[in-house]
JSON list of C-alpha atoms in Angstrom, two decimals:
[
{"chain": "G", "resi": 1, "resn": "MET", "atom": "CA", "xyz": [39.44, -20.28, -14.05]},
{"chain": "G", "resi": 2, "resn": "ALA", "atom": "CA", "xyz": [40.76, -17.33, -12.31]},
{"chain": "G", "resi": 3, "resn": "ILE", "atom": "CA", "xyz": [38.66, -15.44, -14.05]},
{"chain": "G", "resi": 4, "resn": "LYS", "atom": "CA", "xyz": [35.42, -17.62, -13.01]},
{"chain": "G", "resi": 5, "resn": "PHE", "atom": "CA", "xyz": [36.62, -17.23, -9.92]},
{"chain": "G", "resi": 6, "resn": "GLN", "atom": "CA", "xyz": [36.67, -13.29, -10.28]},
{"chain": "G", "resi": 7, "resn": "TYR", "atom": "CA", "xyz": [33.11, -13.56, -12.20]},
{"chain": "G", "resi": 8, "resn": "ASN", "atom": "CA", "xyz": [31.05, -15.62, -9.03]},
{"chain": "G", "resi": 9, "resn": "LYS", "atom": "CA", "xyz": [32.94, -13.71, -6.75]},
{"chain": "G", "resi": 10, "resn": "THR", "atom": "CA", "xyz": [31.28, -10.22, -8.15]},
{"chain": "G", "resi": 11, "resn": "SER", "atom": "CA", "xyz": [28.15, -12.02, -8.71]},
{"chain": "G", "resi": 12, "resn": "TYR", "atom": "CA", "xyz": [27.88, -13.52, -5.21]},
{"chain": "G", "resi": 13, "resn": "GLN", "atom": "CA", "xyz": [28.91, -9.88, -3.85]},
{"chain": "G", "resi": 14, "resn": "GLN", "atom": "CA", "xyz": [26.50, -8.24, -5.82]},
{"chain": "G", "resi": 15, "resn": "LEU", "atom": "CA", "xyz": [23.38, -10.31, -5.00]},
{"chain": "G", "resi": 16, "resn": "GLU", "atom": "CA", "xyz": [24.90, -10.25, -0.90]},
{"chain": "G", "resi": 17, "resn": "LYS", "atom": "CA", "xyz": [24.44, -6.50, -1.40]},
{"chain": "G", "resi": 18, "resn": "GLN", "atom": "CA", "xyz": [20.40, -6.91, -3.51]},
{"chain": "G", "resi": 19, "resn": "LEU", "atom": "CA", "xyz": [19.20, -9.69, -0.60]},
{"chain": "G", "resi": 20, "resn": "ARG", "atom": "CA", "xyz": [20.94, -7.11, 2.11]},
{"chain": "G", "resi": 21, "resn": "MET", "atom": "CA", "xyz": [18.75, -4.61, 1.21]},
{"chain": "G", "resi": 22, "resn": "ARG", "atom": "CA", "xyz": [15.22, -6.07, 0.19]},
{"chain": "G", "resi": 23, "resn": "GLN", "atom": "CA", "xyz": [16.52, -7.30, 3.94]},
{"chain": "G", "resi": 24, "resn": "ARG", "atom": "CA", "xyz": [16.48, -4.10, 5.47]},
{"chain": "G", "resi": 25, "resn": "THR", "atom": "CA", "xyz": [12.87, -2.75, 3.26]},
{"chain": "G", "resi": 26, "resn": "LEU", "atom": "CA", "xyz": [11.20, -5.92, 4.61]},
{"chain": "G", "resi": 27, "resn": "PRO", "atom": "CA", "xyz": [10.05, -4.88, 8.08]},
{"chain": "G", "resi": 28, "resn": "ILE", "atom": "CA", "xyz": [9.42, -1.96, 6.87]},
{"chain": "G", "resi": 29, "resn": "ILE", "atom": "CA", "xyz": [6.89, -3.14, 4.36]},
{"chain": "G", "resi": 30, "resn": "LYS", "atom": "CA", "xyz": [5.74, -4.78, 6.94]},
{"chain": "G", "resi": 31, "resn": "SER", "atom": "CA", "xyz": [4.29, -1.74, 8.96]},
{"chain": "G", "resi": 32, "resn": "LYS", "atom": "CA", "xyz": [3.53, 0.11, 5.79]},
{"chain": "G", "resi": 33, "resn": "GLU", "atom": "CA", "xyz": [1.18, -2.88, 5.07]},
{"chain": "G", "resi": 34, "resn": "SER", "atom": "CA", "xyz": [0.22, -3.35, 8.97]},
{"chain": "G", "resi": 35, "resn": "ALA", "atom": "CA", "xyz": [-0.39, 0.27, 9.46]},
{"chain": "G", "resi": 36, "resn": "LEU", "atom": "CA", "xyz": [-2.87, 0.18, 5.70]},
{"chain": "G", "resi": 37, "resn": "ARG", "atom": "CA", "xyz": [-4.86, -2.54, 7.03]},
{"chain": "G", "resi": 38, "resn": "MET", "atom": "CA", "xyz": [-6.21, -0.97, 10.60]},
{"chain": "G", "resi": 39, "resn": "GLU", "atom": "CA", "xyz": [-7.09, 2.20, 8.73]},
{"chain": "G", "resi": 40, "resn": "VAL", "atom": "CA", "xyz": [-8.61, 0.24, 6.10]},
{"chain": "G", "resi": 41, "resn": "LYS", "atom": "CA", "xyz": [-10.67, -1.47, 8.79]},
{"chain": "G", "resi": 42, "resn": "ARG", "atom": "CA", "xyz": [-11.95, 1.89, 10.32]},
{"chain": "G", "resi": 43, "resn": "CYS", "atom": "CA", "xyz": [-11.70, 3.26, 7.56]},
{"chain": "G", "resi": 44, "resn": "LYS", "atom": "CA", "xyz": [-15.10, -0.06, 7.20]},
{"chain": "G", "resi": 45, "resn": "GLU", "atom": "CA", "xyz": [-16.66, 0.65, 10.44]},
{"chain": "G", "resi": 46, "resn": "GLU", "atom": "CA", "xyz": [-16.54, 4.87, 9.28]},
{"chain": "G", "resi": 47, "resn": "ALA", "atom": "CA", "xyz": [-18.98, 3.95, 6.39]},
{"chain": "G", "resi": 48, "resn": "LYS", "atom": "CA", "xyz": [-21.13, 1.07, 8.39]},
{"chain": "G", "resi": 49, "resn": "LYS", "atom": "CA", "xyz": [-21.78, 3.64, 10.68]},
{"chain": "G", "resi": 50, "resn": "LEU", "atom": "CA", "xyz": [-22.16, 6.42, 8.06]},
{"chain": "G", "resi": 51, "resn": "ALA", "atom": "CA", "xyz": [-24.21, 4.21, 6.02]},
{"chain": "G", "resi": 52, "resn": "VAL", "atom": "CA", "xyz": [-26.63, 3.81, 9.57]},
{"chain": "G", "resi": 53, "resn": "GLU", "atom": "CA", "xyz": [-27.12, 8.19, 9.59]},
{"chain": "G", "resi": 54, "resn": "LEU", "atom": "CA", "xyz": [-27.72, 8.00, 5.95]},
{"chain": "G", "resi": 55, "resn": "GLU", "atom": "CA", "xyz": [-30.70, 5.21, 6.37]},
{"chain": "G", "resi": 56, "resn": "GLN", "atom": "CA", "xyz": [-31.80, 6.64, 9.56]},
{"chain": "G", "resi": 57, "resn": "GLN", "atom": "CA", "xyz": [-32.09, 10.82, 7.48]},
{"chain": "G", "resi": 58, "resn": "ILE", "atom": "CA", "xyz": [-33.94, 8.67, 3.94]},
{"chain": "G", "resi": 59, "resn": "GLN", "atom": "CA", "xyz": [-36.32, 7.78, 6.72]},
{"chain": "G", "resi": 60, "resn": "ASN", "atom": "CA", "xyz": [-37.01, 11.43, 7.82]},
{"chain": "G", "resi": 61, "resn": "TYR", "atom": "CA", "xyz": [-37.28, 13.17, 4.66]},
{"chain": "G", "resi": 62, "resn": "GLU", "atom": "CA", "xyz": [-39.12, 9.68, 3.95]},
{"chain": "G", "resi": 63, "resn": "ALA", "atom": "CA", "xyz": [-41.69, 10.42, 6.81]},
{"chain": "G", "resi": 64, "resn": "MET", "atom": "CA", "xyz": [-42.93, 13.96, 5.67]},
{"chain": "G", "resi": 65, "resn": "PHE", "atom": "CA", "xyz": [-42.93, 12.72, 2.66]},
{"chain": "G", "resi": 66, "resn": "ALA", "atom": "CA", "xyz": [-46.55, 14.33, 1.68]},
{"chain": "G", "resi": 67, "resn": "LEU", "atom": "CA", "xyz": [-44.51, 17.75, 2.72]},
{"chain": "G", "resi": 68, "resn": "TRP", "atom": "CA", "xyz": [-42.22, 18.09, -0.02]},
{"chain": "G", "resi": 69, "resn": "LYS", "atom": "CA", "xyz": [-45.10, 18.39, -2.87]},
{"chain": "G", "resi": 70, "resn": "GLU", "atom": "CA", "xyz": [-45.59, 21.82, -1.19]},
{"chain": "G", "resi": 71, "resn": "PHE", "atom": "CA", "xyz": [-41.62, 22.05, -1.13]},
{"chain": "G", "resi": 72, "resn": "ASP", "atom": "CA", "xyz": [-39.22, 25.04, -3.39]},
{"chain": "G", "resi": 73, "resn": "GLY", "atom": "CA", "xyz": [-36.59, 22.89, -3.66]},
{"chain": "G", "resi": 74, "resn": "SER", "atom": "CA", "xyz": [-34.74, 25.64, -5.15]},
{"chain": "G", "resi": 75, "resn": "LEU", "atom": "CA", "xyz": [-35.07, 27.30, -2.07]},
{"chain": "G", "resi": 76, "resn": "ILE", "atom": "CA", "xyz": [-31.11, 24.89, -1.08]},
{"chain": "G", "resi": 77, "resn": "SER", "atom": "CA", "xyz": [-28.53, 23.56, -3.28]},
{"chain": "G", "resi": 78, "resn": "VAL", "atom": "CA", "xyz": [-24.65, 22.70, -2.22]},
{"chain": "G", "resi": 79, "resn": "LYS", "atom": "CA", "xyz": [-22.34, 25.52, -2.97]},
{"chain": "G", "resi": 80, "resn": "ASP", "atom": "CA", "xyz": [-18.75, 24.16, -2.03]},
{"chain": "G", "resi": 81, "resn": "VAL", "atom": "CA", "xyz": [-17.11, 21.18, -0.70]},
{"chain": "G", "resi": 82, "resn": "HIS", "atom": "CA", "xyz": [-13.91, 21.84, 1.08]},
{"chain": "G", "resi": 83, "resn": "LEU", "atom": "CA", "xyz": [-11.44, 18.76, 0.38]},
{"chain": "G", "resi": 84, "resn": "GLY", "atom": "CA", "xyz": [-7.75, 18.29, 2.41]},
{"chain": "G", "resi": 85, "resn": "VAL", "atom": "CA", "xyz": [-5.46, 15.97, 1.89]},
{"chain": "G", "resi": 86, "resn": "LYS", "atom": "CA", "xyz": [-3.76, 13.80, 4.27]},
{"chain": "G", "resi": 87, "resn": "LYS", "atom": "CA", "xyz": [-0.83, 11.16, 4.60]},
{"chain": "G", "resi": 88, "resn": "ILE", "atom": "CA", "xyz": [-1.68, 7.21, 5.45]},
{"chain": "G", "resi": 89, "resn": "ALA", "atom": "CA", "xyz": [1.24, 5.71, 5.08]},
{"chain": "G", "resi": 90, "resn": "GLY", "atom": "CA", "xyz": [2.94, 7.34, 2.24]},
{"chain": "G", "resi": 91, "resn": "VAL", "atom": "CA", "xyz": [-0.94, 6.39, 0.79]},
{"chain": "G", "resi": 92, "resn": "ARG", "atom": "CA", "xyz": [-1.69, 10.78, -0.26]},
{"chain": "G", "resi": 93, "resn": "ILE", "atom": "CA", "xyz": [-6.34, 10.46, 0.74]},
{"chain": "G", "resi": 94, "resn": "PRO", "atom": "CA", "xyz": [-8.95, 13.46, -0.13]},
{"chain": "G", "resi": 95, "resn": "LEU", "atom": "CA", "xyz": [-10.20, 13.95, 2.97]},
{"chain": "G", "resi": 96, "resn": "LEU", "atom": "CA", "xyz": [-13.80, 16.09, 3.28]},
{"chain": "G", "resi": 97, "resn": "GLU", "atom": "CA", "xyz": [-13.45, 19.15, 6.02]},
{"chain": "G", "resi": 98, "resn": "HIS", "atom": "CA", "xyz": [-16.60, 20.34, 5.44]},
{"chain": "G", "resi": 99, "resn": "VAL", "atom": "CA", "xyz": [-19.69, 21.68, 2.99]},
{"chain": "G", "resi": 100, "resn": "ASP", "atom": "CA", "xyz": [-21.11, 24.87, 2.40]},
{"chain": "G", "resi": 101, "resn": "PHE", "atom": "CA", "xyz": [-25.18, 24.57, 1.96]},
{"chain": "G", "resi": 102, "resn": "GLU", "atom": "CA", "xyz": [-26.62, 27.65, -0.34]},
{"chain": "G", "resi": 103, "resn": "ILE", "atom": "CA", "xyz": [-29.65, 28.71, 1.45]},
{"chain": "G", "resi": 104, "resn": "ARG", "atom": "CA", "xyz": [-32.02, 31.09, -0.68]},
{"chain": "G", "resi": 105, "resn": "PRO", "atom": "CA", "xyz": [-33.95, 34.04, 1.47]},
{"chain": "G", "resi": 106, "resn": "TYR", "atom": "CA", "xyz": [-37.95, 32.78, 1.96]},
{"chain": "G", "resi": 107, "resn": "SER", "atom": "CA", "xyz": [-40.38, 34.85, 3.94]},
{"chain": "G", "resi": 108, "resn": "PHE", "atom": "CA", "xyz": [-41.29, 33.20, 6.94]},
{"chain": "G", "resi": 109, "resn": "PHE", "atom": "CA", "xyz": [-45.00, 34.02, 6.70]},
{"chain": "G", "resi": 110, "resn": "ASN", "atom": "CA", "xyz": [-46.56, 33.38, 3.64]},
{"chain": "G", "resi": 111, "resn": "ALA", "atom": "CA", "xyz": [-44.07, 29.85, 3.76]},
{"chain": "G", "resi": 112, "resn": "PRO", "atom": "CA", "xyz": [-45.26, 26.96, 5.41]},
{"chain": "G", "resi": 113, "resn": "LYS", "atom": "CA", "xyz": [-43.83, 26.56, 9.03]},
{"chain": "G", "resi": 114, "resn": "TRP", "atom": "CA", "xyz": [-41.71, 23.27, 9.03]},
{"chain": "G", "resi": 115, "resn": "TYR", "atom": "CA", "xyz": [-39.90, 24.87, 6.42]},
{"chain": "G", "resi": 116, "resn": "PHE", "atom": "CA", "xyz": [-36.97, 25.69, 8.49]},
{"chain": "G", "resi": 117, "resn": "ASP", "atom": "CA", "xyz": [-37.08, 22.35, 9.08]},
{"chain": "G", "resi": 118, "resn": "GLY", "atom": "CA", "xyz": [-37.06, 20.97, 6.09]},
{"chain": "G", "resi": 119, "resn": "ILE", "atom": "CA", "xyz": [-34.24, 22.77, 4.73]},
{"chain": "G", "resi": 120, "resn": "GLN", "atom": "CA", "xyz": [-32.08, 21.72, 8.33]},
{"chain": "G", "resi": 121, "resn": "LEU", "atom": "CA", "xyz": [-33.59, 17.94, 6.90]},
{"chain": "G", "resi": 122, "resn": "LEU", "atom": "CA", "xyz": [-32.15, 18.21, 3.42]},
{"chain": "G", "resi": 123, "resn": "LYS", "atom": "CA", "xyz": [-28.72, 19.68, 4.96]},
{"chain": "G", "resi": 124, "resn": "GLU", "atom": "CA", "xyz": [-27.97, 16.79, 7.08]},
{"chain": "G", "resi": 125, "resn": "LEU", "atom": "CA", "xyz": [-29.43, 14.30, 4.37]},
{"chain": "G", "resi": 126, "resn": "ALA", "atom": "CA", "xyz": [-27.36, 15.85, 1.72]},
{"chain": "G", "resi": 127, "resn": "GLN", "atom": "CA", "xyz": [-24.14, 16.62, 4.11]},
{"chain": "G", "resi": 128, "resn": "ALA", "atom": "CA", "xyz": [-24.39, 12.39, 4.98]},
{"chain": "G", "resi": 129, "resn": "ALA", "atom": "CA", "xyz": [-24.50, 11.70, 1.44]},
{"chain": "G", "resi": 130, "resn": "ILE", "atom": "CA", "xyz": [-21.69, 13.36, 0.86]},
{"chain": "G", "resi": 131, "resn": "GLU", "atom": "CA", "xyz": [-19.15, 12.14, 3.48]},
{"chain": "G", "resi": 132, "resn": "GLN", "atom": "CA", "xyz": [-20.25, 8.33, 2.65]},
{"chain": "G", "resi": 133, "resn": "GLU", "atom": "CA", "xyz": [-19.36, 9.00, -0.58]},
{"chain": "G", "resi": 134, "resn": "PHE", "atom": "CA", "xyz": [-15.83, 10.07, 0.92]},
{"chain": "G", "resi": 135, "resn": "VAL", "atom": "CA", "xyz": [-14.52, 7.54, 3.06]},
{"chain": "G", "resi": 136, "resn": "LEU", "atom": "CA", "xyz": [-16.31, 4.70, 0.39]},
{"chain": "G", "resi": 137, "resn": "ALA", "atom": "CA", "xyz": [-13.37, 6.68, -1.99]},
{"chain": "G", "resi": 138, "resn": "LYS", "atom": "CA", "xyz": [-11.02, 6.93, 0.82]},
{"chain": "G", "resi": 139, "resn": "LEU", "atom": "CA", "xyz": [-11.99, 3.21, 1.27]},
{"chain": "G", "resi": 140, "resn": "ASN", "atom": "CA", "xyz": [-10.59, 1.92, -2.20]},
{"chain": "G", "resi": 141, "resn": "LEU", "atom": "CA", "xyz": [-7.51, 4.33, -2.22]},
{"chain": "G", "resi": 142, "resn": "LEU", "atom": "CA", "xyz": [-6.66, 2.50, 1.01]},
{"chain": "G", "resi": 143, "resn": "GLU", "atom": "CA", "xyz": [-7.79, -0.71, 0.20]},
{"chain": "G", "resi": 144, "resn": "HIS", "atom": "CA", "xyz": [-5.82, -0.63, -3.08]},
{"chain": "G", "resi": 145, "resn": "ALA", "atom": "CA", "xyz": [-2.33, 0.50, -1.43]},
{"chain": "G", "resi": 146, "resn": "ARG", "atom": "CA", "xyz": [-2.90, -2.03, 1.27]},
{"chain": "G", "resi": 147, "resn": "LYS", "atom": "CA", "xyz": [-2.77, -4.77, -1.73]},
{"chain": "G", "resi": 148, "resn": "LYS", "atom": "CA", "xyz": [-0.11, -3.95, -2.89]},
{"chain": "G", "resi": 149, "resn": "THR", "atom": "CA", "xyz": [2.10, -3.83, -0.52]},
{"chain": "G", "resi": 150, "resn": "THR", "atom": "CA", "xyz": [0.55, -6.75, 0.78]},
{"chain": "G", "resi": 151, "resn": "GLN", "atom": "CA", "xyz": [1.90, -8.12, -2.85]},
{"chain": "G", "resi": 152, "resn": "LYS", "atom": "CA", "xyz": [5.68, -6.74, -2.47]},
{"chain": "G", "resi": 153, "resn": "VAL", "atom": "CA", "xyz": [5.54, -7.95, 1.35]},
{"chain": "G", "resi": 154, "resn": "ASN", "atom": "CA", "xyz": [4.43, -10.87, -0.65]},
{"chain": "G", "resi": 155, "resn": "LEU", "atom": "CA", "xyz": [6.66, -11.03, -3.59]},
{"chain": "G", "resi": 156, "resn": "PHE", "atom": "CA", "xyz": [9.91, -9.82, -1.05]},
{"chain": "G", "resi": 157, "resn": "GLU", "atom": "CA", "xyz": [8.90, -12.65, 1.83]},
{"chain": "G", "resi": 158, "resn": "LYS", "atom": "CA", "xyz": [8.09, -15.16, -1.16]},
{"chain": "G", "resi": 159, "resn": "VAL", "atom": "CA", "xyz": [10.23, -14.87, -3.96]},
{"chain": "G", "resi": 160, "resn": "GLN", "atom": "CA", "xyz": [12.97, -12.34, -3.45]},
{"chain": "G", "resi": 161, "resn": "ILE", "atom": "CA", "xyz": [14.35, -13.83, -0.25]},
{"chain": "G", "resi": 162, "resn": "PRO", "atom": "CA", "xyz": [13.74, -17.23, -0.92]},
{"chain": "G", "resi": 163, "resn": "GLY", "atom": "CA", "xyz": [14.83, -16.76, -4.48]},
{"chain": "G", "resi": 164, "resn": "TYR", "atom": "CA", "xyz": [18.55, -15.02, -3.60]},
{"chain": "G", "resi": 165, "resn": "GLU", "atom": "CA", "xyz": [19.34, -17.36, -0.77]},
{"chain": "G", "resi": 166, "resn": "ASP", "atom": "CA", "xyz": [19.52, -19.88, -2.92]},
{"chain": "G", "resi": 167, "resn": "ALA", "atom": "CA", "xyz": [21.61, -18.48, -5.52]},
{"chain": "G", "resi": 168, "resn": "LEU", "atom": "CA", "xyz": [24.16, -17.02, -3.25]},
{"chain": "G", "resi": 169, "resn": "LEU", "atom": "CA", "xyz": [24.60, -20.90, -1.99]},
{"chain": "G", "resi": 170, "resn": "LYS", "atom": "CA", "xyz": [24.74, -22.27, -5.41]},
{"chain": "G", "resi": 171, "resn": "ILE", "atom": "CA", "xyz": [27.32, -19.29, -5.82]},
{"chain": "G", "resi": 172, "resn": "LYS", "atom": "CA", "xyz": [29.29, -20.25, -2.85]},
{"chain": "G", "resi": 173, "resn": "ARG", "atom": "CA", "xyz": [29.50, -24.04, -3.63]},
{"chain": "G", "resi": 174, "resn": "PHE", "atom": "CA", "xyz": [30.53, -23.15, -7.59]},
{"chain": "G", "resi": 175, "resn": "MET", "atom": "CA", "xyz": [33.03, -20.75, -5.85]},
{"chain": "G", "resi": 176, "resn": "GLU", "atom": "CA", "xyz": [33.99, -23.40, -2.85]},
{"chain": "G", "resi": 177, "resn": "ASP", "atom": "CA", "xyz": [33.77, -26.11, -5.90]},
{"chain": "G", "resi": 178, "resn": "GLU", "atom": "CA", "xyz": [36.72, -23.80, -8.03]},
{"chain": "G", "resi": 179, "resn": "GLU", "atom": "CA", "xyz": [39.18, -22.64, -5.73]},
{"chain": "G", "resi": 180, "resn": "ASN", "atom": "CA", "xyz": [39.41, -27.70, -4.26]},
{"chain": "G", "resi": 181, "resn": "LEU", "atom": "CA", "xyz": [39.26, -28.21, -8.09]},
{"chain": "G", "resi": 182, "resn": "SER", "atom": "CA", "xyz": [42.10, -25.28, -8.90]},
{"chain": "G", "resi": 183, "resn": "LYS", "atom": "CA", "xyz": [43.89, -26.70, -4.89]},
{"chain": "G", "resi": 184, "resn": "SER", "atom": "CA", "xyz": [43.80, -30.03, -6.79]},
{"chain": "G", "resi": 185, "resn": "SER", "atom": "CA", "xyz": [45.15, -28.75, -10.16]},
{"chain": "G", "resi": 186, "resn": "GLN", "atom": "CA", "xyz": [47.90, -26.67, -8.71]},
{"chain": "G", "resi": 187, "resn": "LYS", "atom": "CA", "xyz": [48.88, -30.08, -6.00]},
{"chain": "G", "resi": 188, "resn": "ILE", "atom": "CA", "xyz": [49.46, -32.54, -9.88]},
{"chain": "G", "resi": 189, "resn": "LEU", "atom": "CA", "xyz": [51.08, -30.03, -11.06]},
{"chain": "G", "resi": 190, "resn": "LYS", "atom": "CA", "xyz": [53.33, -29.61, -8.09]},
{"chain": "G", "resi": 191, "resn": "SER", "atom": "CA", "xyz": [53.65, -33.01, -9.05]},
{"chain": "G", "resi": 192, "resn": "ILE", "atom": "CA", "xyz": [54.42, -33.61, -11.87]},
{"chain": "G", "resi": 193, "resn": "GLN", "atom": "CA", "xyz": [56.68, -30.97, -11.65]},
{"chain": "G", "resi": 194, "resn": "GLU", "atom": "CA", "xyz": [58.84, -32.73, -8.21]},
{"chain": "G", "resi": 195, "resn": "LYS", "atom": "CA", "xyz": [58.79, -35.69, -10.79]},
{"chain": "G", "resi": 196, "resn": "ARG", "atom": "CA", "xyz": [60.67, -34.35, -13.60]},
{"chain": "G", "resi": 197, "resn": "ARG", "atom": "CA", "xyz": [62.44, -32.79, -11.44]},
{"chain": "G", "resi": 198, "resn": "LYS", "atom": "CA", "xyz": [64.04, -36.27, -10.01]},
{"chain": "G", "resi": 199, "resn": "GLU", "atom": "CA", "xyz": [64.66, -37.43, -13.41]},
{"chain": "G", "resi": 200, "resn": "ASP", "atom": "CA", "xyz": [66.08, -35.25, -14.45]},
{"chain": "G", "resi": 201, "resn": "ALA", "atom": "CA", "xyz": [68.52, -34.96, -11.25]},
{"chain": "G", "resi": 202, "resn": "GLU", "atom": "CA", "xyz": [69.09, -38.67, -11.86]},
{"chain": "G", "resi": 203, "resn": "VAL", "atom": "CA", "xyz": [70.02, -38.31, -16.44]}
]
């Protein structure tokens, strides 16, 4: 019985340690979840704004549709896309720093006058499209991280912490029962021993 008691006492201490660790960690995870939730909201607003800008650029492009037949599409191309990385609530997010365009030389005298405006319009259109792609990729990463963090919060709050508390309560009650049973056994044994001593003394 003493061995069982020691085993349950050890189990109780281990579970109590696990419970304290989760109780300390929960506020940190909640804080991360809140930060990610705010960042997801901000990113969605940014994506909406970029979608409007892109739509405007497309409309500007379509307004010059008849002229594009004359345009040499090889005059402008994306040379390089410069990326950075930013940590948001512990999540590494790729950031678009800037886009380099390559513009081939062309004759200002022989080319139509609207070429310059056309090139600027295509630059703005490409820039808006690339920015939107990056914001959507950023949104997906943040949303994924937010969902995982929310799941962890729910796991701690609704499953693990209550589970540990319930297990600790059961072990505590079991230990108390063991202790009470041990005390009762000792009293009974002492009573038997005293009875025998009296019987021996009478003989």
